[in-house]
CSV table of C-alpha atoms in Angstrom, one decimal:
chain,number,residue,atom,x,y,z
E,1,MET,CA,102.2,51.3,4.6
E,2,ASN,CA,98.8,52.3,5.9
E,3,SER,CA,97.6,49.7,8.3
E,4,ALA,CA,94.4,49.3,6.3
E,5,PHE,CA,96.6,47.8,3.5
E,6,TYR,CA,98.5,45.3,5.7
E,7,PRO,CA,98.1,41.8,4.4
E,8,LEU,CA,96.4,39.5,6.9
E,9,SER,CA,98.7,37.3,8.9
E,10,ASP,CA,98.1,33.5,9.0
E,11,ASP,CA,96.5,33.9,12.4
E,12,GLU,CA,94.2,36.6,11.0
E,13,LEU,CA,93.3,34.5,8.0
E,14,ASP,CA,92.4,31.6,10.4
E,15,GLU,CA,90.3,34.1,12.5
E,16,LEU,CA,88.3,35.2,9.5
E,17,ASP,CA,88.0,31.6,8.1
E,18,ASN,CA,86.7,30.5,11.5
E,19,PHE,CA,84.1,33.2,11.6
E,20,LEU,CA,82.9,32.5,8.1
E,21,LEU,CA,82.6,28.7,8.8
E,22,TYR,CA,81.3,28.6,12.4
E,23,GLU,CA,80.3,32.0,13.7
E,24,SER,CA,78.3,33.8,11.0
E,25,ASN,CA,75.3,31.5,11.2
E,26,CYS,CA,74.7,32.0,7.5
E,27,GLU,CA,74.0,28.7,5.8
E,28,GLU,CA,74.6,30.2,2.3
E,29,GLY,CA,77.6,32.4,3.4
E,30,MET,CA,80.9,32.3,1.7
E,31,THR,CA,84.0,30.4,2.8
E,32,LEU,CA,87.4,32.1,2.8
E,33,ASP,CA,88.4,30.9,-0.6
E,34,THR,CA,85.0,31.9,-2.1
E,35,LEU,CA,85.3,35.3,-0.4
E,36,ASP,CA,88.8,35.8,-1.9
E,37,GLY,CA,87.6,35.1,-5.4
E,38,TYR,CA,84.6,37.4,-4.9
E,39,LEU,CA,86.9,40.2,-3.8
E,40,HIS,CA,89.3,39.7,-6.7
E,41,ALA,CA,86.4,40.1,-9.2
E,42,ILE,CA,85.3,43.3,-7.5
E,43,ALA,CA,88.8,44.7,-7.4
E,44,ILE,CA,89.5,44.2,-11.1
E,45,GLY,CA,86.1,44.9,-12.6
E,46,PRO,CA,85.0,47.6,-15.0
E,47,VAL,CA,83.3,49.8,-12.4
E,48,THR,CA,83.7,50.6,-8.7
E,49,VAL,CA,81.4,48.6,-6.5
E,50,MET,CA,81.0,50.0,-3.0
E,51,PRO,CA,81.1,47.8,0.1
E,52,ARG,CA,77.4,48.4,0.8
E,53,GLN,CA,76.7,46.7,-2.5
E,54,TRP,CA,79.0,43.8,-2.2
E,55,MET,CA,79.1,43.1,1.5
E,56,PRO,CA,75.6,41.5,1.7
E,57,GLY,CA,76.7,38.9,-0.9
E,58,ILE,CA,79.2,37.4,1.5
E,59,TRP,CA,76.5,36.2,3.9
E,60,GLY,CA,74.0,35.0,1.4
E,61,GLU,CA,71.4,37.2,3.0
E,62,GLY,CA,70.8,39.6,0.2
E,63,THR,CA,70.2,42.7,2.3
E,64,ASN,CA,72.4,42.9,5.4
E,65,MET,CA,75.9,44.3,5.5
E,66,MET,CA,76.7,41.9,8.3
E,67,PRO,CA,75.0,38.9,10.0
E,68,PRO,CA,74.1,39.3,13.7
E,69,VAL,CA,77.2,39.3,15.9
E,70,GLN,CA,77.7,39.2,19.7
E,71,SER,CA,79.2,42.7,20.0
E,72,ILE,CA,80.1,45.9,18.2
E,73,GLU,CA,83.8,45.0,18.8
E,74,LYS,CA,83.3,41.7,16.9
E,75,LEU,CA,81.5,43.5,14.1
E,76,ASN,CA,84.3,46.0,13.7
E,77,ARG,CA,86.9,43.3,13.8
E,78,ILE,CA,85.4,41.2,11.0
E,79,LEU,CA,84.8,44.3,8.9
E,80,GLU,CA,88.4,45.2,9.4
E,81,LEU,CA,89.7,41.8,8.3
E,82,ILE,CA,87.5,41.8,5.2
E,83,MET,CA,88.5,45.3,4.2
E,84,ARG,CA,92.1,44.6,4.7
E,85,LEU,CA,91.9,41.5,2.6
E,86,PHE,CA,90.2,43.5,-0.1
E,87,ASN,CA,92.8,46.3,0.1
E,88,SER,CA,95.7,43.9,0.1
E,89,ILE,CA,94.4,42.5,-3.2
E,90,ILE,CA,94.3,46.0,-4.7
E,91,ALA,CA,97.8,46.7,-3.4
E,92,GLY,CA,99.2,43.6,-5.0
E,93,LEU,CA,97.6,44.6,-8.3
E,94,GLU,CA,99.1,48.0,-8.1
E,95,ASP,CA,102.6,46.7,-7.5
E,96,GLN,CA,105.2,46.4,-10.3
E,97,PRO,CA,105.3,43.7,-11.2
E,98,ARG,CA,101.7,43.0,-10.4
E,99,GLU,CA,101.1,40.1,-8.0
E,100,ILE,CA,98.1,38.2,-6.7
E,101,TYR,CA,98.1,35.6,-4.0
E,102,PRO,CA,94.8,33.7,-4.4
E,103,LEU,CA,93.5,31.9,-1.3
E,104,TRP,CA,92.5,28.5,-2.4
E,105,ASP,CA,93.1,25.1,-1.0
E,106,ILE,CA,95.7,22.5,-1.9
E,107,ARG,CA,94.2,19.0,-2.0
E,108,GLU,CA,96.0,15.7,-1.8
E,109,PHE,CA,94.9,12.9,-4.2
E,110,ARG,CA,96.8,9.6,-4.5
E,111,GLY,CA,99.9,11.0,-2.9
E,112,LYS,CA,100.1,14.2,-5.0
E,113,GLU,CA,99.0,17.7,-4.2
E,114,TYR,CA,96.8,19.7,-6.5
E,115,ASP,CA,95.4,23.3,-6.5
E,116,ASP,CA,91.7,23.3,-5.7
E,117,ALA,CA,90.3,26.6,-7.0
E,118,GLU,CA,86.6,25.7,-7.5
E,119,GLY,CA,85.4,27.6,-4.5
E,120,TRP,CA,87.6,30.6,-5.4
E,121,ALA,CA,86.3,30.6,-9.0
E,122,TYR,CA,82.7,30.4,-7.9
E,123,GLY,CA,83.3,33.4,-5.7
E,124,PHE,CA,84.8,35.3,-8.7
E,125,SER,CA,81.8,34.5,-10.8
E,126,GLU,CA,79.5,35.8,-8.1
E,127,GLY,CA,81.5,39.0,-8.0
E,128,VAL,CA,81.1,39.4,-11.8
E,129,LYS,CA,77.3,39.2,-11.3
E,130,LEU,CA,77.3,42.4,-9.3
E,131,CYS,CA,77.9,44.4,-12.5
E,132,ASN,CA,77.2,41.8,-15.1
E,133,PRO,CA,76.2,44.1,-18.0
E,134,GLU,CA,79.4,46.0,-17.7
E,135,TRP,CA,81.5,42.8,-17.7
E,136,GLN,CA,79.7,41.5,-20.8
E,137,THR,CA,81.5,44.1,-23.0
E,138,LEU,CA,84.6,42.1,-22.3
E,139,LEU,CA,83.2,38.6,-21.8
E,140,GLN,CA,81.4,38.7,-25.2
E,141,THR,CA,84.7,39.1,-27.0
E,142,PRO,CA,87.1,36.3,-28.0
E,143,GLN,CA,89.9,37.6,-25.8
E,144,GLY,CA,87.6,38.1,-22.8
E,145,GLN,CA,86.2,34.6,-23.2
E,146,ALA,CA,89.7,33.1,-23.4
E,147,TRP,CA,90.7,35.0,-20.2
E,148,TYR,CA,87.6,34.0,-18.3
E,149,ARG,CA,87.5,30.4,-19.5
E,150,PRO,CA,89.5,28.7,-16.6
E,151,ILE,CA,87.4,30.6,-14.0
E,152,GLY,CA,84.1,29.7,-15.7
E,153,LEU,CA,85.1,26.0,-16.1
E,154,LEU,CA,85.9,25.7,-12.4
E,155,GLY,CA,83.3,28.0,-10.9
E,156,GLU,CA,80.1,28.0,-13.0
E,157,ASP,CA,77.5,25.3,-13.6
E,158,ASP,CA,76.8,24.3,-17.2
E,159,PHE,CA,79.8,26.2,-18.6
E,160,GLY,CA,79.8,24.7,-22.1
E,161,ALA,CA,79.4,21.2,-23.4
E,162,ASP,CA,83.1,20.3,-22.7
E,163,GLN,CA,83.1,21.4,-19.1
E,164,ASP,CA,82.9,17.9,-17.6
E,165,ALA,CA,85.6,16.5,-19.9
E,166,LEU,CA,88.0,19.4,-19.0
E,167,THR,CA,87.5,19.2,-15.2
E,168,LYS,CA,87.3,15.4,-14.7
E,169,THR,CA,90.4,14.9,-12.6
E,170,PRO,CA,92.2,16.8,-9.8
E,171,ALA,CA,95.2,17.3,-12.2
E,172,MET,CA,93.0,18.8,-14.9
E,173,ARG,CA,91.3,21.2,-12.4
E,174,SER,CA,94.7,22.1,-10.9
E,175,LYS,CA,96.0,22.9,-14.4
E,176,LEU,CA,93.1,25.3,-14.9
E,177,ALA,CA,93.7,26.9,-11.5
E,178,LEU,CA,97.3,27.7,-12.3
E,179,LYS,CA,96.1,29.8,-15.3
E,180,ILE,CA,94.0,32.0,-13.1
E,181,PRO,CA,96.6,34.5,-11.7
E,182,ALA,CA,97.8,35.6,-15.2
E,183,THR,CA,94.1,35.8,-16.3
E,184,VAL,CA,93.2,38.1,-13.3
E,185,ILE,CA,96.1,40.4,-14.0
E,186,ALA,CA,95.2,40.6,-17.7
E,187,ILE,CA,91.6,41.5,-16.9
E,188,TYR,CA,92.8,44.1,-14.4
E,189,GLU,CA,95.0,45.7,-17.0
E,190,HIS,CA,92.2,45.6,-19.6
E,191,TRP,CA,89.8,47.6,-17.4
E,192,LEU,CA,92.5,49.9,-15.8
E,193,PRO,CA,92.3,52.7,-18.5
E,194,LEU,CA,88.5,52.8,-18.1
E,195,ARG,CA,88.7,52.9,-14.3
E,196,LEU,CA,91.3,55.7,-14.4
E,197,ALA,CA,89.2,57.7,-16.9
E,198,VAL,CA,86.2,57.4,-14.6
E,199,TYR,CA,88.3,58.5,-11.7
E,200,GLU,CA,89.7,61.5,-13.6
E,201,ARG,CA,86.2,62.6,-14.6
E,202,GLU,CA,85.1,62.5,-11.0
E,203,VAL,CA,88.1,64.5,-9.9
E,204,ALA,CA,87.4,67.0,-12.7
E,205,LYS,CA,83.8,67.4,-11.4
E,206,THR,CA,85.1,68.0,-7.9
E,207,LEU,CA,87.6,70.6,-9.1
E,208,GLN,CA,85.0,72.4,-11.2
E,209,ALA,CA,82.6,72.6,-8.4
E,210,LYS,CA,85.1,74.5,-6.3
E,211,VAL,CA,85.6,77.4,-8.7
E,212,GLY,CA,83.9,80.5,-7.5
E,213,ARG,CA,82.2,82.9,-9.9
E,214,ASN,CA,84.5,85.7,-9.0
E,215,GLU,CA,87.7,83.6,-9.1
E,216,PRO,CA,90.1,83.5,-12.0
E,217,CYS,CA,88.8,81.1,-14.7
E,218,PRO,CA,90.8,77.8,-14.7
E,219,CYS,CA,91.2,78.0,-18.5
E,220,GLY,CA,93.9,80.6,-18.0
E,221,SER,CA,92.3,83.5,-19.8
E,222,GLY,CA,92.9,85.9,-16.9
E,223,LYS,CA,89.2,86.7,-16.7
E,224,LYS,CA,86.9,86.0,-13.8
E,225,PHE,CA,85.1,82.7,-14.1
E,226,LYS,CA,81.7,84.4,-14.4
E,227,LYS,CA,83.0,86.5,-17.3
E,228,CYS,CA,84.6,83.5,-19.1
E,229,CYS,CA,83.8,79.8,-19.0
E,230,GLY,CA,81.1,80.4,-16.4
E,231,ALA,CA,79.2,82.6,-18.8
E,232,ALA,CA,76.6,80.4,-20.6
E,233,ALA,CA,77.0,82.5,-23.8
E,234,ASP,CA,80.8,82.3,-23.9
E,235,LEU,CA,81.9,78.7,-23.4
E,236,HIS,CA,85.2,77.7,-24.8
């Protein structure tokens, strides 16, 4: 496996977590669970969002790819950890069967442990906002609303009149959290044909651009490109 796709070790997760909490000096910056939710939304969404578009959102600065750091080595190290986390999410989604390993906390309450995905869900909702119009074509449908509901209930403010009643206790919130992995995979599979079609169109453009006017036409006619599909009056 390419090292860029290696999952982060526990020590590396702690390293990234520590930077986000104590070293980034960004009061509105994301924590590790929020970052993980954010990256999942970007990974499964309807369009490709480039790092230069989503990286500033991690720090809450709005414009900078990275907050000030003490050295170029530190800068590159944190970028490496973030990109490997992102790539490992994509790798898990591409596996068969598809798998995700969301990074959220386990909280203890009255002697029992519960999944606490509120920060993760908030990060996911922030990732959706990066290309909100495109997401709405799904989220305005009954199926899309059903898929997104556990994330919205946990991560958004004012998500319906019944939000408080459905998230009142740790057990209720944990029950919603446990629905999220299947939801993420379902949304990923929903958007996958569109993402593949976009990719294929981009590949087609690249291939077309490499055909020389005096080369054989790629349609298979045996004619030169300029005498065949490259001739404006003789398209087929």
